[in-house]
Coordinates of C-alpha atoms in Angstrom, one line a residue:
Chain D
M14 CA 0.0 0.0 0.0
K15 CA 1.3 3.4 -0.9
K16 CA 2.2 5.6 2.1
D17 CA 0.3 8.6 0.7
S18 CA -2.8 6.8 -0.4
I19 CA -6.0 7.9 1.4
L20 CA -6.7 4.4 2.7
Y21 CA -3.2 4.1 4.3
V22 CA -3.5 7.6 5.9
V23 CA -6.9 6.8 7.4
V24 CA -6.0 3.3 8.6
F25 CA -2.7 4.5 10.0
T26 CA -4.4 7.4 11.9
F27 CA -7.0 5.1 13.2
V28 CA -4.6 2.4 14.4
I29 CA -2.1 4.8 16.0
S30 CA -4.9 6.7 17.8
A31 CA -6.4 3.4 19.1
I32 CA -3.0 2.3 20.4
F33 CA -2.2 5.4 22.3
V34 CA -5.8 5.9 23.6
T35 CA -5.7 2.3 24.9
G36 CA -2.4 3.1 26.7
L37 CA -4.0 6.1 28.4
A38 CA -7.1 4.1 29.3
L39 CA -5.0 1.5 31.0
A40 CA -3.0 4.0 32.9
N41 CA -6.2 5.7 34.0
E42 CA -7.7 2.5 35.1
G43 CA -4.6 1.4 37.0
T44 CA -4.5 4.6 39.0
K45 CA -8.2 5.2 39.5
D46 CA -8.5 3.9 43.1
R47 CA -5.4 5.8 44.2
V48 CA -6.7 9.0 42.7
A49 CA -10.1 8.5 44.3
A50 CA -8.4 7.9 47.7
N51 CA -6.3 11.0 47.3
R52 CA -9.4 13.0 46.5
E53 CA -11.2 11.6 49.5
L54 CA -8.3 12.6 51.7
T55 CA -8.1 16.1 50.2
S56 CA -11.7 16.7 51.0
Q57 CA -11.4 15.3 54.6
A58 CA -8.2 17.4 55.1
A59 CA -10.0 20.5 53.9
V60 CA -12.8 20.0 56.4
L61 CA -10.3 19.3 59.2
G62 CA -8.4 22.4 58.2
A63 CA -11.5 24.6 58.3
L64 CA -12.3 23.2 61.8
G65 CA -8.8 24.0 62.9
I66 CA -7.9 20.4 63.7
S67 CA -4.3 19.7 62.9
Y68 CA -3.0 16.2 62.0
G69 CA 0.4 14.6 61.3
N70 CA -0.2 12.0 58.6
P71 CA -3.0 10.7 56.4
D72 CA -3.9 7.9 58.8
E73 CA -4.2 10.3 61.7
A74 CA -6.4 12.6 59.5
K75 CA -8.7 9.7 58.8
T76 CA -9.1 8.9 62.5
L77 CA -9.6 12.5 63.6
Y78 CA -12.1 13.0 60.8
A79 CA -14.1 9.9 61.8
A80 CA -14.1 11.0 65.4
A81 CA -15.1 14.7 65.0
V82 CA -17.1 15.0 61.7
T83 CA -20.4 13.6 60.5
P84 CA -21.4 14.4 57.0
I85 CA -25.1 15.4 56.8
A86 CA -26.8 12.9 54.6
D87 CA -28.4 14.2 51.3
A88 CA -27.0 17.7 51.8
S89 CA -26.0 19.1 48.4
P90 CA -23.5 20.7 48.1
R91 CA -21.9 18.8 51.0
A92 CA -22.4 19.9 54.6
Y93 CA -20.9 18.5 57.8
R94 CA -21.7 18.5 61.5
A95 CA -18.7 18.6 63.8
T96 CA -17.8 18.7 67.4
V97 CA -14.5 20.2 68.5
D98 CA -13.6 20.6 72.1
G99 CA -17.2 20.2 73.2
S100 CA -18.7 22.8 71.0
S101 CA -20.6 22.0 67.9
F102 CA -20.0 23.5 64.5
L103 CA -21.4 23.3 61.0
A104 CA -19.2 23.1 57.9
V105 CA -20.5 23.7 54.4
E106 CA -18.9 23.4 51.0
Q107 CA -19.6 26.5 48.9
S108 CA -18.7 27.2 45.3
G109 CA -18.8 30.5 43.5
A110 CA -17.4 32.3 40.5
G111 CA -13.9 33.7 40.9
L112 CA -12.0 35.7 38.3
W113 CA -11.1 32.8 36.0
G114 CA -13.1 29.9 37.2
T115 CA -15.0 28.4 40.1
I116 CA -13.7 28.8 43.6
T117 CA -14.8 26.0 46.0
V118 CA -14.2 26.5 49.7
I119 CA -15.2 24.8 53.0
V120 CA -16.4 27.2 55.6
A121 CA -16.8 26.1 59.2
A122 CA -18.8 28.3 61.6
D123 CA -21.0 28.0 64.7
P124 CA -24.6 27.0 63.9
A125 CA -25.9 30.5 64.3
G126 CA -23.3 31.8 61.8
D127 CA -22.1 34.4 64.2
R128 CA -18.5 33.4 64.3
I129 CA -16.4 31.7 61.6
R130 CA -14.3 28.8 62.8
G131 CA -12.1 28.6 59.7
V132 CA -12.0 28.6 56.0
Q133 CA -10.2 26.3 53.5
V134 CA -9.9 26.5 49.8
V135 CA -10.7 23.2 48.1
S136 CA -10.1 24.3 44.5
Q137 CA -9.5 27.5 42.6
N138 CA -8.0 28.6 39.3
E139 CA -7.1 32.2 40.1
T140 CA -4.0 33.9 38.8
P141 CA -0.9 32.2 40.3
G142 CA 0.9 34.6 42.6
L143 CA -2.0 37.1 42.8
G144 CA -5.5 35.7 43.2
G145 CA -4.0 32.3 43.7
R146 CA -2.8 33.5 47.1
I147 CA -6.2 33.0 48.6
E148 CA -4.8 29.5 49.4
E149 CA -2.0 30.9 51.5
S150 CA -2.2 30.7 55.3
W151 CA -1.7 34.4 56.0
F152 CA -4.9 35.1 54.0
L153 CA -7.0 32.2 55.4
D154 CA -5.8 32.7 59.0
Q155 CA -7.5 36.1 59.0
F156 CA -10.9 34.2 59.0
R157 CA -10.0 32.2 62.0
N158 CA -12.6 33.0 64.8
E159 CA -13.7 36.1 62.9
A160 CA -17.0 37.6 64.0
S161 CA -19.5 37.2 61.1
A162 CA -23.0 38.0 62.5
K163 CA -23.2 40.9 60.0
G164 CA -21.2 39.1 57.3
I165 CA -17.6 39.4 56.3
K166 CA -16.1 42.3 54.4
V167 CA -12.9 41.9 52.4
T168 CA -11.2 45.3 52.3
S169 CA -8.8 46.7 49.8
G170 CA -6.8 49.8 49.2
A171 CA -6.8 52.5 51.8
E172 CA -9.0 50.6 54.2
S173 CA -6.5 47.7 54.5
K174 CA -3.3 47.9 56.5
G175 CA -1.3 45.6 54.4
T176 CA -0.3 43.2 57.1
G177 CA -3.4 41.0 57.3
D178 CA -6.3 41.9 59.6
V179 CA -5.6 40.4 63.0
N180 CA -8.7 41.7 64.9
P181 CA -11.1 38.8 65.0
D182 CA -14.1 41.0 66.2
N183 CA -14.5 43.5 63.4
G184 CA -15.7 41.2 60.6
L185 CA -13.0 42.7 58.3
V186 CA -10.4 40.8 56.3
D187 CA -7.6 42.3 54.2
G188 CA -7.9 41.6 50.5
I189 CA -5.0 40.7 48.2
T190 CA -3.1 43.5 46.4
G191 CA -3.4 43.1 42.7
A192 CA -6.3 40.7 43.0
S193 CA -9.3 42.9 43.8
R194 CA -11.7 40.9 41.7
T195 CA -10.7 37.6 43.3
S196 CA -10.9 39.2 46.8
S197 CA -14.4 40.5 46.2
A198 CA -15.5 37.2 44.7
F199 CA -14.1 35.5 47.8
E200 CA -16.1 37.9 50.0
S201 CA -19.4 36.9 48.4
I202 CA -18.6 33.2 48.5
I203 CA -17.9 33.4 52.2
N204 CA -21.1 35.3 52.9
A205 CA -23.1 32.9 50.8
A206 CA -21.6 30.0 52.8
L207 CA -22.6 31.7 56.1
A208 CA -26.1 32.1 54.8
R209 CA -26.1 28.4 54.0
V210 CA -24.7 27.5 57.5
R211 CA -27.7 29.4 59.0
A212 CA -30.1 27.6 56.6
V213 CA -28.6 24.2 57.4
A214 CA -28.9 24.9 61.2
G215 CA -32.5 25.8 60.6
G216 CA -33.1 22.3 59.1
A217 CA -32.7 23.0 55.3
L218 CA -30.5 20.6 53.3
Chain O
M7 CA 25.8 6.6 18.6
S8 CA 29.3 8.0 18.6
Q9 CA 30.6 9.8 21.6
S10 CA 31.6 13.0 19.8
K11 CA 28.0 13.3 18.4
T12 CA 26.4 12.9 21.8
M13 CA 28.7 15.4 23.3
S14 CA 28.1 17.9 20.5
I15 CA 24.3 17.5 20.9
L16 CA 24.7 18.1 24.6
K17 CA 26.7 21.2 24.1
D18 CA 24.4 22.4 21.4
N19 CA 21.2 22.1 23.4
L20 CA 22.7 23.5 26.6
W21 CA 24.6 26.4 25.1
T22 CA 25.1 27.1 21.4
N23 CA 21.5 26.3 20.4
N24 CA 19.8 26.7 23.8
P25 CA 16.0 26.5 23.4
I26 CA 15.3 29.6 25.5
F27 CA 18.0 32.1 24.8
I28 CA 18.9 31.2 21.2
Q29 CA 15.8 29.5 19.7
I30 CA 13.4 31.6 21.8
L31 CA 11.0 28.6 22.3
G32 CA 8.8 27.9 25.3
I33 CA 8.6 31.4 26.5
C34 CA 5.0 31.3 27.7
S35 CA 5.8 28.7 30.3
T36 CA 9.0 30.6 31.3
L37 CA 6.8 33.6 32.2
A38 CA 4.2 31.5 33.9
V39 CA 6.0 29.1 36.2
T40 CA 9.3 30.6 37.2
N41 CA 8.1 32.5 40.2
N42 CA 8.4 29.4 42.3
L43 CA 11.4 27.0 42.3
R44 CA 9.5 23.8 43.1
N45 CA 6.9 24.3 40.4
T46 CA 9.7 25.2 38.0
A47 CA 11.7 22.1 38.8
I48 CA 8.7 19.7 38.3
M49 CA 7.5 21.5 35.2
T50 CA 10.9 21.4 33.5
I51 CA 11.4 17.7 34.5
G52 CA 8.1 17.1 32.9
V53 CA 9.1 18.9 29.7
A54 CA 12.5 17.2 29.5
L55 CA 10.9 13.7 29.9
T56 CA 8.1 14.5 27.5
T57 CA 10.5 15.8 24.9
A58 CA 12.8 12.8 25.3
F59 CA 10.1 10.1 25.1
S60 CA 8.1 11.8 22.3
S61 CA 11.2 12.3 20.2
F62 CA 12.1 8.7 20.8
T63 CA 8.7 7.4 19.9
L64 CA 8.3 9.6 16.8
S65 CA 11.8 8.7 15.6
A66 CA 11.0 5.0 16.0
I67 CA 7.8 5.2 13.9
K68 CA 8.9 7.9 11.5
E69 CA 9.1 5.4 8.5
L70 CA 5.4 4.6 9.0
I71 CA 4.0 8.1 9.4
P72 CA 2.4 9.5 6.2
R73 CA 3.6 13.0 5.6
K74 CA 0.0 14.4 5.4
V75 CA -0.8 13.6 9.0
R76 CA 2.8 14.0 10.4
M77 CA 1.9 16.9 12.7
I78 CA -1.3 15.3 13.9
V79 CA 0.6 12.2 14.9
Q80 CA 3.2 14.3 16.6
V81 CA 0.6 16.1 18.7
L82 CA -1.0 12.7 19.5
V83 CA 2.2 11.2 20.8
I84 CA 3.2 14.4 22.7
S85 CA -0.3 14.6 24.4
F86 CA -0.1 10.9 25.2
Y87 CA 3.1 11.5 27.3
V88 CA 1.8 14.7 28.9
I89 CA -1.4 12.9 30.0
I90 CA 0.6 10.0 31.4
I91 CA 2.7 12.5 33.5
D92 CA -0.5 14.2 34.6
I93 CA -2.0 10.8 35.7
L94 CA 1.1 9.8 37.5
L95 CA 1.3 13.1 39.4
R96 CA -2.4 12.9 40.4
A97 CA -1.9 9.4 41.7
Y98 CA 1.5 9.7 43.4
L99 CA 2.1 13.4 44.1
P100 CA -1.4 14.9 44.6
D101 CA -0.1 18.0 46.3
V102 CA 2.2 18.8 43.5
S103 CA -0.5 18.0 40.9
K104 CA -2.9 20.4 42.7
Q105 CA -0.3 23.2 42.8
L106 CA 0.7 22.9 39.2
G107 CA -3.0 22.8 38.2
P108 CA -3.3 23.6 34.5
Y109 CA 0.4 23.9 33.9
V110 CA 0.9 20.2 33.4
G111 CA -1.6 20.1 30.6
L112 CA 0.1 23.1 29.1
I113 CA 3.4 21.2 28.7
I114 CA 1.8 20.0 25.5
T115 CA 1.8 23.5 24.1
N116 CA 5.5 23.9 24.7
C117 CA 7.1 24.5 21.3
I118 CA 10.4 22.9 22.3
I119 CA 8.8 19.4 22.2
M120 CA 7.3 19.8 18.7
G121 CA 10.4 21.7 17.5
R122 CA 12.7 18.8 18.4
A123 CA 10.2 16.3 16.9
E124 CA 10.2 18.3 13.6
A125 CA 13.8 19.4 13.5
F126 CA 15.6 16.3 15.0
A127 CA 13.6 13.2 15.5
Q128 CA 12.4 13.3 11.8
A129 CA 15.9 12.6 10.6
N130 CA 17.7 10.7 13.4
K131 CA 17.7 7.4 15.1
P132 CA 15.5 6.8 18.2
L133 CA 18.2 6.7 20.9
L134 CA 19.9 9.8 19.5
S135 CA 16.6 11.5 19.4
F136 CA 15.9 10.6 23.0
W137 CA 19.2 12.1 24.0
D138 CA 18.5 15.2 21.9
G139 CA 15.1 15.6 23.5
L140 CA 16.4 15.1 27.0
T141 CA 19.3 17.6 26.6
S142 CA 16.9 20.1 25.1
G143 CA 14.8 19.8 28.2
L144 CA 17.9 20.2 30.3
G145 CA 18.9 23.4 28.5
Y146 CA 15.4 24.7 29.1
M147 CA 15.6 23.6 32.7
A148 CA 18.9 25.3 33.3
V149 CA 17.7 28.7 32.2
L150 CA 14.3 28.4 33.9
M151 CA 15.8 27.3 37.2
A152 CA 18.3 30.3 37.1
I153 CA 15.4 32.7 36.5
A154 CA 13.3 31.0 39.2
V155 CA 16.1 31.4 41.8
V156 CA 16.1 35.2 41.2
R157 CA 12.3 35.5 41.1
E158 CA 11.5 33.4 44.1
L159 CA 14.4 35.0 46.1
L160 CA 13.3 38.6 45.4
G161 CA 9.6 38.0 45.1
F162 CA 9.0 35.8 48.2
G163 CA 12.4 36.0 50.0
T164 CA 12.5 32.2 49.9
L165 CA 14.2 29.3 48.0
F166 CA 12.2 26.1 47.5
G167 CA 9.8 27.6 50.1
L168 CA 12.5 27.9 52.7
R169 CA 13.0 31.5 54.0
V170 CA 16.4 32.8 53.0
L171 CA 16.1 36.5 53.3
P172 CA 15.2 38.1 56.7
T173 CA 11.5 38.8 57.3
A174 CA 12.3 42.5 57.3
F175 CA 13.0 42.2 53.5
V176 CA 10.2 43.7 51.5
P177 CA 9.3 41.3 48.7
W178 CA 9.4 42.8 45.1
T179 CA 5.9 42.1 44.0
I180 CA 6.9 42.6 40.3
M181 CA 9.1 39.5 40.6
I182 CA 6.1 37.3 41.3
M183 CA 4.3 38.7 38.2
A184 CA 5.0 37.7 34.6
P185 CA 6.6 40.9 33.4
S186 CA 9.7 40.3 35.6
A187 CA 10.4 37.1 33.6
F188 CA 10.6 39.2 30.5
F189 CA 13.3 41.4 32.0
L190 CA 15.2 38.4 33.3
V191 CA 15.0 36.3 30.1
A192 CA 16.2 39.4 28.2
M193 CA 19.1 39.7 30.5
V194 CA 20.0 36.0 30.2
M195 CA 19.9 36.4 26.4
W196 CA 22.0 39.5 26.4
W197 CA 24.6 37.8 28.6
A198 CA 24.6 34.5 26.6
K199 CA 24.8 36.3 23.2
N200 CA 27.7 38.5 24.5
M201 CA 29.6 35.4 25.8
Q202 CA 29.1 33.6 22.5
A203 CA 30.1 36.6 20.4
A204 CA 33.2 37.2 22.6
K205 CA 34.2 33.5 22.2
A206 CA 33.6 33.6 18.4
K207 CA 35.8 36.7 17.9
P208 CA 39.3 35.5 18.9
A209 CA 38.8 32.3 17.0
Q210 CA 38.0 34.3 13.9
G211 CA 41.0 36.6 14.4
K212 CA 43.5 33.7 14.9
A213 CA 42.4 31.2 12.2
G214 CA 41.1 33.8 9.8
T215 CA 38.0 31.7 9.3
P216 CA 34.5 32.1 10.8
A217 CA 33.8 30.3 14.0
A218 CA 33.0 26.6 13.5
K219 CA 29.5 27.0 14.8
P220 CA 27.4 30.0 13.9
A221 CA 25.7 31.6 16.9
T222 CA 22.5 31.9 15.1
P223 CA 20.5 28.7 14.7
P224 CA 18.8 27.4 11.5
A225 CA 15.6 29.3 11.0
Q226 CA 13.0 28.0 13.4
P227 CA 9.5 29.3 14.1
A228 CA 9.8 31.7 16.9
K229 CA 6.6 31.1 18.7
A230 CA 6.1 30.8 22.4

């Protein structure tokens, strides 16, 4: 068969695609369980992180998670009841539009939504080095035990002090310089999550 | 493969025909990932492995590929290796995979890989093509790591995430953002071109003939 004939080109393209796609399918199949386990651990770690529970290794995380957290059945997106040091908290997963894509966070708060326990970012696609810094601890630590009865405000420009807002009682959090859109998106996601915490506490799913 | 040929390929890809500062390939990723040493290291290892293996594979099947669908097959093979790397990272290094996010998939758009497949693997034996791809990746890695050291040090005050400069040091925000990579790449090019020109000159003066290797590469598409 001539190498430039249409038949050869079609058959060759078909065969070579089949070979490589099969290779990929096998690789995907072989690592599927591992990837699923990793994803499970990531989601548990995010809930633990939002609740402020620290852990040393994956096994410890699993035990701590099982002891402190109960997922609420049928809640969508996911919500969790948790007991830490004798007081009860609610944690909810919340997604919202960021600058480039969807930002998904876990927010843990007391059932009345008056005080945030902590916030963790599950996934985001913001600009690396700018909006992507919402994952960094200096930013997320500002939410730790922040008063949120009137909602959270992410400040920018002249209002912010540039060092991170350390006062947990004013409901203010410093935004990220150069990422105003991400910061304000984050603000509305957190406030939506707080509204959901109150709704879940009131019995909604 | 003869030893002199492997050595000359190594020298070519690392210095005289470096993908970044001579061929000006793969600039997009240079701007994107070099603000962090760890991501740079993993990304460049990914690029080096992808280039090596895709060059090897394409060279091995080059007799079978019809010219009409040559590029399609190249893209297929390259994307195969990139997806394999992505799958392996997701299964065995989930943290790194999460941090790199879309960059792993973007290895596929790196022109160095296709450039080597077109310029070298088309006309050479598989093992030599593998070596050529690997050394091209190393040339890319050397430049990117050098840039990443400067950017992470000045932009965050850290190296590989470990604090090096005192906390009193005010980070240069520009170094985290893409524009700083433009300045740094330009400086590297300036330095490298000057070095190569200075080396070419005395050789010319003594022997009266032009330097053995021209500093400019054969015409290559200068896309990022």
